[in-house]
Amino acid sequence: MKKGANMPGHYFTSKAAAAIPVVPVTPESLSGWRGGLDARQRAWVDANGFRAKPGSVCLLFDDHGAIASVATGFPDDDGSAIWDWATTAKALPPGVYKIAPDGGPLDKDRAEQAALGWGLHGYVFDRYRSGTDKKKKSAKAADARILVWPNTADAAFVLSTLHAIWLVRDLINTPASDMGPAQLAAAAKAVAKQRKATISVTVGNALLEQGYPAIHAVGRASAQAPRLIDMTWGKKGAPRVTLVGKGVCFDTGGLDLKSSSGMKLMKKDMGGAALVLGLAAMIMDAGLAVRLRVLIPAVENSIDGSAMRPLDVVPTRKGLTIEIGNTDAEGRVILADALAEAVTDAPELIIDCATLTGAARVALGTEVPALFCNDDEMAAGILANSAMVSDPLWRLPLWQGYKSQVDGKVADVTNAPEGSFGGAITAALFLERFVQPKTGEAPPWAHIDMMAWNTASRAGRPEGGEAMGMRALFAYLAERFGA
Ligand code: BES
Ligand code: ZN
Ligand code: ZN
């Protein structure tokens, strides 16, 4: 794993000596905490107007003028403890700190949320800064705020989570000029190699020979050949868990070209692929008792003379034909082939992640990914864990009443139903057609339609790529398949 100021390990230490205690104080616990201070400190706290406002910090000094301890404000109901801790870490001067709650050590979950938030405050994407700028940054990194591992936290879990988030964000933030299908496959190979997973990549015309015509159709107009990444890890007899991620390395819209503003962020259209790679890394790091498979169709939705056209009919791995109602609805077309393959080895469950529709963002905004699921028990499990780890998801229905909207006029299905209502649902219903195996029942399947991008910067969440829903999905899988 990479080391250095930009990696999460940089923000932690196990040496508690000389660390400055940080005391989380809520509006409710404020008067009790204040009462425990000496008269001079009390006067200082009052003079500073410290009211335990979430995100505020109050430094307390010793007789020599050195920082003796720090109080940091938290809401009474610290449901968003991760981000509160990221805010606190950012607000502190450089130094080594330890969390010292008034009422004894934090429980395991809170300690892990605190460490996660602390680590996340340090994420920056500065790979493309030139020399002078970088030097300025690394001088800053040398002055980092470092946290003594809270001893109730599982440090391996926290670091694995942080590394996965770093990976997902870096992959998304990297410009499409350096993150095409080939580089995405290289990134997947690196994840596989570090954890001794096997991986194969089917490239270009080999997609046609091996029965992935839809992936080929979407990606063939790009200078970089389309490909299917297929990673496997874990014991053979273990329950099969298959993750599928939309890997559109850049989405121009194809011949149905996007507008400038619509196209601008489309380097993030491989966010689903990045997310399943991060999730896979966490699953392998934790040694979950699963036979893991990761399928990533990686393409660029681009334009040349070979580009697919509106009303072209594209064959698929499953045999169903797709009428291209709109070349910009490319994600579901590549996922069709990947999902058709995913169901063939009778998995215990399938999860796909995709920056699939603008409609999901209209419905839920940019921060809440939509969850679609054909199995109520699985949906409830995912949502319960999502709430537990404060990583939001919201369920939308696979409303069968809209199923006929996905029917094609000349082909079996259309990738772009007429009319613009319920676009996230009809996209999910399209995918559902490919999760249905030729014979027998569909496996439990969850589909996550997400933004994968922070539209503004907040502590621990800078503007740019984001691993939305990854911690929720991991918590669900760890609960089911934990060692
Ligand atoms: N990658 C986009 C969806 C997207 C856009 C996600 C903006 C997040 C933010 C996808 O390929 C797309 O363009 N979908 C179209 C589908 C339509 C043509 C049926 C959409 O959502 O407009
Ligand atoms: Zn598109
Ligand atoms: Zn797209």
Short mmCIF file of C-alpha atoms and ligand atoms in Angstrom, two decimals:
data_model
loop_
_atom_site.label_atom_id
_atom_site.label_comp_id
_atom_site.label_asym_id
_atom_site.label_seq_id
_atom_site.Cartn_x
_atom_site.Cartn_y
_atom_site.Cartn_z
CA MET A 1 0.00 0.00 0.00
CA LYS A 2 1.12 3.54 -0.70
CA LYS A 3 2.53 5.48 2.22
CA GLY A 4 3.08 9.18 2.81
CA ALA A 5 1.37 12.32 3.90
CA ASN A 6 -1.58 11.73 1.61
CA MET A 7 -2.33 8.26 2.93
CA PRO A 8 -4.66 7.64 5.87
CA GLY A 9 -2.05 5.90 8.06
CA HIS A 10 -0.25 9.23 8.30
CA TYR A 11 -2.94 10.62 10.61
CA PHE A 12 -2.66 8.00 13.37
CA THR A 13 -0.17 6.86 15.97
CA SER A 14 -0.15 4.25 18.69
CA LYS A 15 2.13 6.30 20.97
CA ALA A 16 -0.06 8.00 23.55
CA ALA A 17 2.74 9.84 25.39
CA ALA A 18 2.41 13.64 25.33
CA ALA A 19 -0.80 13.55 23.30
CA ILE A 20 -3.23 16.39 23.94
CA PRO A 21 -6.58 15.18 25.29
CA VAL A 22 -9.62 16.14 23.18
CA VAL A 23 -12.85 16.20 25.17
CA PRO A 24 -16.10 15.95 23.21
CA VAL A 25 -18.68 18.19 24.89
CA THR A 26 -22.36 18.40 23.98
CA PRO A 27 -24.71 21.28 24.85
CA GLU A 28 -26.17 18.90 27.44
CA SER A 29 -22.87 17.88 29.03
CA LEU A 30 -21.44 21.42 28.86
CA SER A 31 -22.26 22.56 32.39
CA GLY A 32 -20.97 19.32 33.96
CA TRP A 33 -17.72 19.58 32.04
CA ARG A 34 -17.36 23.29 32.81
CA GLY A 35 -17.97 22.59 36.50
CA GLY A 36 -14.96 20.27 36.56
CA LEU A 37 -12.54 23.02 35.45
CA ASP A 38 -10.63 25.33 37.77
CA ALA A 39 -11.78 28.94 38.10
CA ARG A 40 -9.17 30.29 35.68
CA GLN A 41 -10.06 27.78 32.94
CA ARG A 42 -13.77 28.43 33.49
CA ALA A 43 -13.22 32.14 32.97
CA TRP A 44 -11.28 31.37 29.78
CA VAL A 45 -14.00 29.08 28.42
CA ASP A 46 -16.63 31.73 29.14
CA ALA A 47 -14.53 34.53 27.70
CA ASN A 48 -14.20 32.50 24.49
CA GLY A 49 -17.94 32.01 24.39
CA PHE A 50 -17.58 28.22 24.06
CA ARG A 51 -21.10 26.76 24.05
CA ALA A 52 -20.27 23.30 22.66
CA LYS A 53 -21.62 24.34 19.27
CA PRO A 54 -21.00 21.39 16.93
CA GLY A 55 -17.68 21.85 15.18
CA SER A 56 -16.39 24.51 17.59
CA VAL A 57 -13.18 23.94 19.56
CA CYS A 58 -11.80 25.58 22.71
CA LEU A 59 -8.11 25.23 23.51
CA LEU A 60 -7.16 25.16 27.20
CA PHE A 61 -3.59 26.09 28.17
CA ASP A 62 -1.27 25.09 30.99
CA ASP A 63 0.84 27.49 33.08
CA HIS A 64 3.56 27.49 30.42
CA GLY A 65 1.21 28.49 27.66
CA ALA A 66 1.19 25.02 26.03
CA ILE A 67 -2.09 23.40 25.01
CA ALA A 68 -3.22 21.28 27.97
CA SER A 69 -6.45 19.97 26.48
CA VAL A 70 -9.10 20.76 23.89
CA ALA A 71 -12.86 20.80 24.20
CA THR A 72 -14.79 20.19 21.02
CA GLY A 73 -18.51 20.75 20.52
CA PHE A 74 -20.79 17.91 19.45
CA PRO A 75 -24.55 17.77 18.94
CA ASP A 76 -26.52 15.97 21.68
CA ASP A 77 -27.54 13.39 19.14
CA ASP A 78 -24.26 12.69 17.37
CA GLY A 79 -25.74 10.63 14.55
CA SER A 80 -23.21 12.16 12.20
CA ALA A 81 -20.21 11.60 14.49
CA ILE A 82 -17.90 10.84 11.55
CA TRP A 83 -18.31 14.27 10.01
CA ASP A 84 -18.26 16.00 13.40
CA TRP A 85 -14.87 14.43 14.08
CA ALA A 86 -13.62 15.44 10.63
CA THR A 87 -14.70 19.01 11.47
CA THR A 88 -12.91 18.86 14.82
CA ALA A 89 -9.68 17.50 13.34
CA LYS A 90 -9.69 20.26 10.73
CA ALA A 91 -10.26 22.96 13.35
CA LEU A 92 -7.30 21.94 15.55
CA PRO A 93 -3.74 23.20 15.28
CA PRO A 94 -1.15 20.60 14.16
CA GLY A 95 -0.22 18.21 16.96
CA VAL A 96 -0.81 14.78 18.46
CA TYR A 97 -4.20 14.26 20.09
CA LYS A 98 -6.07 11.59 21.96
CA ILE A 99 -9.80 11.36 22.49
CA ALA A 100 -10.57 11.71 26.19
CA PRO A 101 -14.32 11.70 26.75
CA ASP A 102 -15.59 12.87 30.12
CA GLY A 103 -17.56 9.69 30.75
CA GLY A 104 -14.95 7.02 30.01
CA PRO A 105 -13.82 5.55 26.68
CA LEU A 106 -16.03 5.66 23.60
CA ASP A 107 -17.75 2.40 22.70
CA LYS A 108 -16.40 0.51 19.69
CA ASP A 109 -18.75 2.00 17.09
CA ARG A 110 -18.21 5.56 18.25
CA ALA A 111 -14.47 5.12 18.49
CA GLU A 112 -14.41 3.80 14.93
CA GLN A 113 -16.61 6.65 13.68
CA ALA A 114 -14.27 9.12 15.41
CA ALA A 115 -11.18 7.55 13.85
CA LEU A 116 -12.84 7.40 10.42
CA GLY A 117 -13.76 11.08 10.57
CA TRP A 118 -10.32 11.98 11.81
CA GLY A 119 -8.65 10.10 8.97
CA LEU A 120 -11.01 11.54 6.36
CA HIS A 121 -10.11 15.14 7.23
CA GLY A 122 -6.74 14.44 5.64
CA TYR A 123 -7.86 13.40 2.15
CA VAL A 124 -6.57 15.62 -0.65
CA PHE A 125 -6.31 14.97 -4.37
CA ASP A 126 -3.10 16.78 -5.32
CA ARG A 127 -1.56 14.41 -7.86
CA TYR A 128 -1.85 17.07 -10.54
CA ARG A 129 -0.38 19.97 -8.55
CA SER A 130 2.90 21.20 -9.92
CA GLY A 131 6.18 21.12 -7.93
CA THR A 132 5.97 24.39 -6.02
CA ASP A 133 2.38 23.91 -5.06
CA LYS A 134 3.06 20.34 -3.97
CA LYS A 135 5.95 21.42 -1.77
CA LYS A 136 3.67 23.87 -0.01
CA LYS A 137 1.19 21.06 0.52
CA SER A 138 3.70 18.56 1.88
CA ALA A 139 5.05 21.17 4.30
CA LYS A 140 1.51 21.34 5.56
CA ALA A 141 1.25 17.56 5.73
CA ALA A 142 4.35 17.41 7.94
CA ASP A 143 2.37 19.55 10.39
CA ALA A 144 -0.49 17.11 10.46
CA ARG A 145 -3.03 16.57 13.19
CA ILE A 146 -2.41 13.06 14.40
CA LEU A 147 -4.72 10.92 16.51
CA VAL A 148 -3.72 8.27 19.02
CA TRP A 149 -5.74 5.18 18.11
CA PRO A 150 -8.68 4.98 20.50
CA ASN A 151 -8.13 1.53 22.00
CA THR A 152 -11.76 0.47 21.60
CA ALA A 153 -11.51 0.90 17.80
CA ASP A 154 -10.54 -1.88 15.40
CA ALA A 155 -7.64 -0.08 13.72
CA ALA A 156 -7.40 -2.63 10.88
CA PHE A 157 -11.07 -2.06 9.99
CA VAL A 158 -10.71 1.72 10.14
CA LEU A 159 -7.58 1.72 7.97
CA SER A 160 -9.12 -0.69 5.47
CA THR A 161 -12.17 1.59 5.20
CA LEU A 162 -10.03 4.69 4.78
CA HIS A 163 -7.83 3.05 2.14
CA ALA A 164 -10.95 1.96 0.26
CA ILE A 165 -12.39 5.51 0.38
CA TRP A 166 -9.04 6.94 -0.77
CA LEU A 167 -9.00 4.45 -3.64
CA VAL A 168 -12.58 5.20 -4.75
CA ARG A 169 -12.08 8.96 -4.58
CA ASP A 170 -8.73 8.86 -6.39
CA LEU A 171 -10.14 6.68 -9.18
CA ILE A 172 -13.11 9.02 -9.66
CA ASN A 173 -11.08 12.22 -9.38
CA THR A 174 -8.46 11.13 -11.90
CA PRO A 175 -9.20 12.84 -15.23
CA ALA A 176 -10.57 10.60 -17.98
CA SER A 177 -7.38 11.23 -19.97
CA ASP A 178 -5.59 9.12 -17.33
CA MET A 179 -8.48 6.85 -16.29
CA GLY A 180 -9.70 5.14 -19.42
CA PRO A 181 -10.86 1.51 -19.59
CA ALA A 182 -7.22 0.32 -19.68
CA GLN A 183 -6.22 2.27 -16.56
CA LEU A 184 -9.38 1.20 -14.74
CA ALA A 185 -8.47 -2.42 -15.51
CA ALA A 186 -4.92 -1.76 -14.25
CA ALA A 187 -6.36 -0.36 -11.02
CA ALA A 188 -8.52 -3.48 -10.62
CA LYS A 189 -5.44 -5.65 -11.22
CA ALA A 190 -3.57 -3.78 -8.48
CA VAL A 191 -6.42 -4.38 -6.02
CA ALA A 192 -6.48 -8.07 -7.01
CA LYS A 193 -2.72 -8.52 -6.75
CA GLN A 194 -2.48 -6.98 -3.27
CA ARG A 195 -5.08 -9.47 -2.00
CA LYS A 196 -4.22 -12.52 -4.10
CA ALA A 197 -7.44 -12.49 -6.08
CA THR A 198 -7.52 -13.84 -9.64
CA ILE A 199 -8.49 -11.49 -12.41
CA SER A 200 -9.10 -11.67 -16.13
CA VAL A 201 -9.87 -8.89 -18.58
CA THR A 202 -11.63 -9.43 -21.90
CA VAL A 203 -10.68 -6.68 -24.36
CA GLY A 204 -12.06 -5.33 -27.65
CA ASN A 205 -13.15 -7.88 -30.24
CA ALA A 206 -12.70 -10.69 -27.72
CA LEU A 207 -15.89 -9.29 -26.13
CA LEU A 208 -17.76 -10.25 -29.30
CA GLU A 209 -16.16 -13.69 -29.42
CA GLN A 210 -17.01 -14.35 -25.79
CA GLY A 211 -20.57 -13.11 -25.96
CA TYR A 212 -20.58 -9.57 -24.60
CA PRO A 213 -21.96 -7.67 -27.60
CA ALA A 214 -23.66 -4.90 -25.62
CA ILE A 215 -20.48 -3.87 -23.80
CA HIS A 216 -18.72 -3.83 -27.15
CA ALA A 217 -21.44 -1.76 -28.83
CA VAL A 218 -21.23 1.01 -26.23
CA GLY A 219 -17.44 1.14 -26.06
CA ARG A 220 -16.31 0.46 -29.63
CA ALA A 221 -16.22 4.11 -30.76
CA SER A 222 -13.52 5.05 -28.25
CA ALA A 223 -9.78 5.13 -28.95
CA GLN A 224 -9.44 2.80 -25.94
CA ALA A 225 -11.05 -0.59 -26.47
CA PRO A 226 -13.95 -1.58 -24.23
CA ARG A 227 -13.35 -4.40 -21.77
CA LEU A 228 -14.89 -6.61 -19.11
CA ILE A 229 -12.99 -6.97 -15.84
CA ASP A 230 -13.73 -10.20 -13.94
CA MET A 231 -12.16 -10.70 -10.49
CA THR A 232 -12.61 -13.69 -8.18
CA TRP A 233 -11.50 -14.24 -4.58
CA GLY A 234 -12.26 -16.52 -1.65
CA LYS A 235 -12.97 -20.14 -0.84
CA LYS A 236 -14.69 -22.13 -3.54
CA GLY A 237 -17.56 -23.51 -1.48
CA ALA A 238 -18.37 -20.20 0.28
CA PRO A 239 -21.59 -18.31 -0.57
CA ARG A 240 -21.16 -16.43 -3.81
CA VAL A 241 -21.40 -12.66 -3.62
CA THR A 242 -21.16 -10.85 -6.94
CA LEU A 243 -20.57 -7.13 -7.30
CA VAL A 244 -21.14 -5.33 -10.59
CA GLY A 245 -20.04 -1.74 -11.25
CA LYS A 246 -20.75 0.68 -14.09
CA GLY A 247 -17.36 1.60 -15.52
CA VAL A 248 -18.08 4.34 -18.05
CA CYS A 249 -14.75 6.14 -17.92
CA PHE A 250 -16.21 9.11 -19.72
CA ASP A 251 -19.78 9.65 -20.84
CA THR A 252 -20.04 12.11 -23.73
CA GLY A 253 -23.59 10.87 -24.28
CA GLY A 254 -22.53 9.35 -27.61
CA LEU A 255 -24.28 10.63 -30.75
CA ASP A 256 -27.02 11.94 -28.44
CA LEU A 257 -24.28 14.23 -27.18
CA LYS A 258 -24.57 15.77 -23.75
CA SER A 259 -24.57 19.55 -23.26
CA SER A 260 -21.39 21.18 -21.88
CA SER A 261 -22.79 21.41 -18.38
CA GLY A 262 -24.20 17.88 -18.56
CA MET A 263 -20.90 16.45 -19.75
CA LYS A 264 -18.57 18.33 -17.45
CA LEU A 265 -18.51 15.88 -14.52
CA MET A 266 -18.69 12.73 -16.61
CA LYS A 267 -15.23 11.48 -15.65
CA LYS A 268 -17.15 10.28 -12.60
CA ASP A 269 -19.31 7.91 -14.64
CA MET A 270 -17.09 5.02 -13.53
CA GLY A 271 -18.04 5.79 -9.91
CA GLY A 272 -19.95 2.50 -9.59
CA ALA A 273 -16.89 0.57 -10.77
CA ALA A 274 -14.65 2.48 -8.35
CA LEU A 275 -17.09 1.80 -5.54
CA VAL A 276 -17.26 -1.96 -6.10
CA LEU A 277 -13.45 -2.08 -6.24
CA GLY A 278 -13.26 -0.29 -2.88
CA LEU A 279 -15.95 -2.55 -1.45
CA ALA A 280 -14.16 -5.63 -2.78
CA ALA A 281 -10.92 -4.46 -1.15
CA MET A 282 -12.74 -4.10 2.19
CA ILE A 283 -14.33 -7.55 1.85
CA MET A 284 -10.95 -9.14 1.12
CA ASP A 285 -9.14 -7.18 3.86
CA ALA A 286 -11.74 -8.36 6.38
CA GLY A 287 -11.58 -11.94 5.10
CA LEU A 288 -15.37 -12.27 4.86
CA ALA A 289 -16.54 -15.85 4.34
CA VAL A 290 -17.67 -15.38 0.74
CA ARG A 291 -16.70 -16.40 -2.74
CA LEU A 292 -16.42 -12.91 -4.18
CA ARG A 293 -16.81 -12.03 -7.84
CA VAL A 294 -16.46 -8.52 -9.24
CA LEU A 295 -17.64 -7.74 -12.77
CA ILE A 296 -16.84 -4.34 -14.27
CA PRO A 297 -17.74 -3.45 -17.84
CA ALA A 298 -15.25 -0.66 -18.61
CA VAL A 299 -15.89 1.57 -21.61
CA GLU A 300 -15.79 5.12 -22.84
CA ASN A 301 -19.09 6.32 -24.32
CA SER A 302 -17.52 8.17 -27.20
CA ILE A 303 -18.11 9.07 -30.83
CA ASP A 304 -16.60 8.05 -34.15
CA GLY A 305 -17.95 6.48 -37.33
CA SER A 306 -18.51 3.20 -35.52
CA ALA A 307 -20.59 4.71 -32.72
CA MET A 308 -23.97 3.12 -32.00
CA ARG A 309 -26.85 5.21 -33.31
CA PRO A 310 -30.32 6.01 -32.03
CA LEU A 311 -32.66 3.12 -32.91
CA ASP A 312 -29.82 0.72 -33.58
CA VAL A 313 -30.62 -2.70 -32.16
CA VAL A 314 -27.94 -4.19 -29.96
CA PRO A 315 -27.80 -7.91 -29.13
CA THR A 316 -26.97 -8.95 -25.57
CA ARG A 317 -25.37 -11.85 -23.72
CA LYS A 318 -28.77 -12.92 -22.46
CA GLY A 319 -30.24 -13.02 -25.96
CA LEU A 320 -32.67 -10.15 -25.44
CA THR A 321 -32.27 -7.38 -28.00
CA ILE A 322 -31.99 -3.72 -26.96
CA GLU A 323 -33.35 -0.85 -29.03
CA ILE A 324 -31.16 2.20 -28.47
CA GLY A 325 -33.72 4.90 -27.70
CA ASN A 326 -30.91 7.19 -26.60
CA THR A 327 -27.15 6.63 -26.85
CA ASP A 328 -26.76 8.50 -23.55
CA ALA A 329 -28.53 5.71 -21.65
CA GLU A 330 -25.39 3.60 -22.08
CA GLY A 331 -24.87 2.47 -18.50
CA ARG A 332 -27.80 0.07 -18.49
CA VAL A 333 -26.67 -1.36 -21.83
CA ILE A 334 -23.23 -2.43 -20.55
CA LEU A 335 -24.71 -3.55 -17.22
CA ALA A 336 -27.14 -5.77 -19.15
CA ASP A 337 -24.28 -8.02 -20.30
CA ALA A 338 -22.49 -7.93 -16.95
CA LEU A 339 -25.67 -8.81 -15.00
CA ALA A 340 -26.57 -11.58 -17.43
CA GLU A 341 -23.16 -13.11 -16.71
CA ALA A 342 -23.48 -12.44 -12.96
CA VAL A 343 -26.59 -14.61 -12.61
CA THR A 344 -25.09 -17.64 -14.38
CA ASP A 345 -23.21 -19.13 -11.40
CA ALA A 346 -26.15 -18.99 -8.98
CA PRO A 347 -24.88 -16.31 -6.58
CA GLU A 348 -26.29 -15.90 -3.06
CA LEU A 349 -26.74 -12.23 -3.93
CA ILE A 350 -25.82 -9.60 -6.50
CA ILE A 351 -25.17 -5.92 -5.84
CA ASP A 352 -24.67 -3.48 -8.69
CA CYS A 353 -23.56 0.13 -8.29
CA ALA A 354 -23.91 2.74 -10.99
CA THR A 355 -24.08 6.46 -11.71
CA LEU A 356 -27.04 5.41 -13.79
CA THR A 357 -29.61 8.21 -14.03
CA GLY A 358 -30.03 11.92 -13.56
CA ALA A 359 -33.59 11.02 -12.51
CA ALA A 360 -32.35 9.38 -9.27
CA ARG A 361 -30.70 12.70 -8.43
CA VAL A 362 -33.88 14.62 -9.18
CA ALA A 363 -35.75 12.28 -6.82
CA LEU A 364 -33.28 12.13 -3.93
CA GLY A 365 -30.70 14.87 -4.49
CA THR A 366 -26.98 14.31 -4.81
CA GLU A 367 -26.24 12.86 -1.38
CA VAL A 368 -28.72 10.02 -1.03
CA PRO A 369 -28.17 7.09 -3.37
CA ALA A 370 -31.27 5.20 -4.48
CA LEU A 371 -31.55 1.54 -3.50
CA PHE A 372 -33.65 -0.83 -5.58
CA CYS A 373 -34.01 -4.41 -4.39
CA ASN A 374 -36.04 -7.44 -5.43
CA ASP A 375 -35.80 -8.96 -1.94
CA ASP A 376 -37.40 -7.21 1.07
CA GLU A 377 -35.22 -8.95 3.64
CA MET A 378 -32.04 -7.94 1.85
CA ALA A 379 -33.30 -4.36 1.42
CA ALA A 380 -34.17 -4.13 5.13
CA GLY A 381 -30.72 -5.47 6.06
CA ILE A 382 -28.94 -2.95 3.85
CA LEU A 383 -31.05 -0.04 5.13
CA ALA A 384 -30.57 -1.00 8.79
CA ASN A 385 -26.80 -1.05 8.32
CA SER A 386 -26.92 2.15 6.30
CA ALA A 387 -28.55 3.90 9.28
CA MET A 388 -26.14 2.28 11.75
CA VAL A 389 -23.02 3.57 10.02
CA SER A 390 -24.54 6.92 8.88
CA ASP A 391 -24.07 6.22 5.19
CA PRO A 392 -27.47 7.07 3.72
CA LEU A 393 -29.45 5.10 1.12
CA TRP A 394 -33.15 5.36 0.30
CA ARG A 395 -35.25 2.62 -1.21
CA LEU A 396 -37.26 3.27 -4.38
CA PRO A 397 -39.67 0.71 -5.81
CA LEU A 398 -39.14 -1.73 -8.67
CA TRP A 399 -42.69 -0.75 -9.58
CA GLN A 400 -43.92 -3.54 -11.83
CA GLY A 401 -46.72 -1.31 -13.12
CA TYR A 402 -44.10 0.55 -15.16
CA LYS A 403 -42.56 -2.61 -16.56
CA SER A 404 -44.12 -2.26 -20.02
CA GLN A 405 -42.37 1.12 -20.42
CA VAL A 406 -39.15 -0.82 -20.95
CA ASP A 407 -40.63 -2.79 -23.87
CA GLY A 408 -39.04 -1.98 -27.21
CA LYS A 409 -40.96 -1.08 -30.35
CA VAL A 410 -38.92 -3.23 -32.72
CA ALA A 411 -36.57 -4.95 -30.24
CA ASP A 412 -37.28 -6.73 -26.94
CA VAL A 413 -36.44 -3.78 -24.68
CA THR A 414 -35.61 -0.10 -25.03
CA ASN A 415 -32.83 1.63 -23.11
CA ALA A 416 -34.74 4.92 -23.05
CA PRO A 417 -38.48 4.79 -22.41
CA GLU A 418 -40.64 7.57 -23.87
CA GLY A 419 -41.48 10.30 -21.40
CA SER A 420 -39.28 11.43 -18.58
CA PHE A 421 -41.14 10.39 -15.44
CA GLY A 422 -39.75 7.77 -13.06
CA GLY A 423 -36.49 7.48 -14.96
CA ALA A 424 -34.56 5.89 -12.10
CA ILE A 425 -37.29 3.25 -11.72
CA THR A 426 -37.52 2.40 -15.40
CA ALA A 427 -33.71 2.12 -15.55
CA ALA A 428 -33.84 -0.32 -12.61
CA LEU A 429 -36.67 -2.27 -14.30
CA PHE A 430 -34.52 -2.52 -17.42
CA LEU A 431 -31.69 -4.03 -15.36
CA GLU A 432 -34.14 -6.39 -13.68
CA ARG A 433 -34.84 -7.99 -17.06
CA PHE A 434 -31.21 -9.11 -17.17
CA VAL A 435 -31.07 -10.32 -13.56
CA GLN A 436 -33.79 -12.80 -14.43
CA PRO A 437 -31.97 -16.01 -15.48
CA LYS A 438 -33.17 -17.99 -18.50
CA THR A 439 -34.63 -20.60 -16.16
CA GLY A 440 -35.49 -20.44 -12.46
CA GLU A 441 -35.78 -17.53 -10.08
CA ALA A 442 -33.77 -14.32 -9.98
CA PRO A 443 -31.22 -14.19 -7.16
CA PRO A 444 -31.58 -11.52 -4.45
CA TRP A 445 -30.31 -8.37 -6.15
CA ALA A 446 -29.71 -4.80 -5.03
CA HIS A 447 -29.11 -1.93 -7.43
CA ILE A 448 -27.62 1.34 -6.19
CA ASP A 449 -28.00 4.44 -8.36
CA MET A 450 -25.73 7.12 -7.01
CA MET A 451 -24.03 10.46 -7.67
CA ALA A 452 -20.52 9.39 -6.53
CA TRP A 453 -19.56 13.04 -6.25
CA ASN A 454 -19.57 15.72 -3.55
CA THR A 455 -20.81 18.90 -5.20
CA ALA A 456 -19.30 21.13 -2.48
CA SER A 457 -16.52 20.78 0.09
CA ARG A 458 -17.17 20.02 3.74
CA ALA A 459 -14.80 18.74 6.43
CA GLY A 460 -13.77 15.21 5.46
CA ARG A 461 -15.74 15.44 2.22
CA PRO A 462 -13.95 17.64 -0.31
CA GLU A 463 -15.65 18.47 -3.59
CA GLY A 464 -15.05 15.55 -5.94
CA GLY A 465 -15.40 11.77 -6.06
CA GLU A 466 -17.15 10.05 -3.18
CA ALA A 467 -17.72 6.43 -2.11
CA MET A 468 -21.43 6.89 -1.43
CA GLY A 469 -23.02 3.81 0.16
CA MET A 470 -19.83 1.75 0.37
CA ARG A 471 -19.64 1.62 4.15
CA ALA A 472 -23.32 0.73 4.35
CA LEU A 473 -22.91 -2.15 1.90
CA PHE A 474 -19.81 -3.42 3.69
CA ALA A 475 -21.56 -3.30 7.08
CA TYR A 476 -24.42 -5.35 5.62
CA LEU A 477 -22.11 -7.95 4.11
CA ALA A 478 -19.95 -8.11 7.25
CA GLU A 479 -23.08 -8.71 9.35
CA ARG A 480 -24.12 -11.58 7.04
CA PHE A 481 -20.79 -13.12 6.21
CA GLY A 482 -18.49 -11.94 9.01
CA ALA A 483 -15.77 -14.39 9.99
N1 BES B 1 -24.23 8.92 -16.54
C1 BES B 1 -25.54 9.37 -16.85
C2 BES B 1 -26.40 9.60 -15.61
C3 BES B 1 -26.01 10.68 -14.65
C4 BES B 1 -26.03 12.01 -15.03
C5 BES B 1 -25.73 10.35 -13.34
C6 BES B 1 -25.71 12.98 -14.12
C7 BES B 1 -25.41 11.32 -12.43
C8 BES B 1 -25.40 12.64 -12.82
C9 BES B 1 -26.28 8.37 -17.71
O1 BES B 1 -25.51 7.61 -18.57
C10 BES B 1 -27.27 9.13 -18.52
O2 BES B 1 -26.85 9.98 -19.24
N2 BES B 1 -28.56 8.83 -18.34
C11 BES B 1 -29.59 9.51 -19.01
C12 BES B 1 -30.63 8.49 -19.43
C13 BES B 1 -31.68 9.01 -20.37
C14 BES B 1 -31.06 9.38 -21.70
C15 BES B 1 -32.75 7.95 -20.55
C16 BES B 1 -30.22 10.52 -18.03
O3 BES B 1 -30.30 10.22 -16.83
O4 BES B 1 -30.58 11.60 -18.47
ZN ZN B 2 -25.15 8.58 -20.47
ZN ZN B 3 -23.50 7.34 -18.02
#
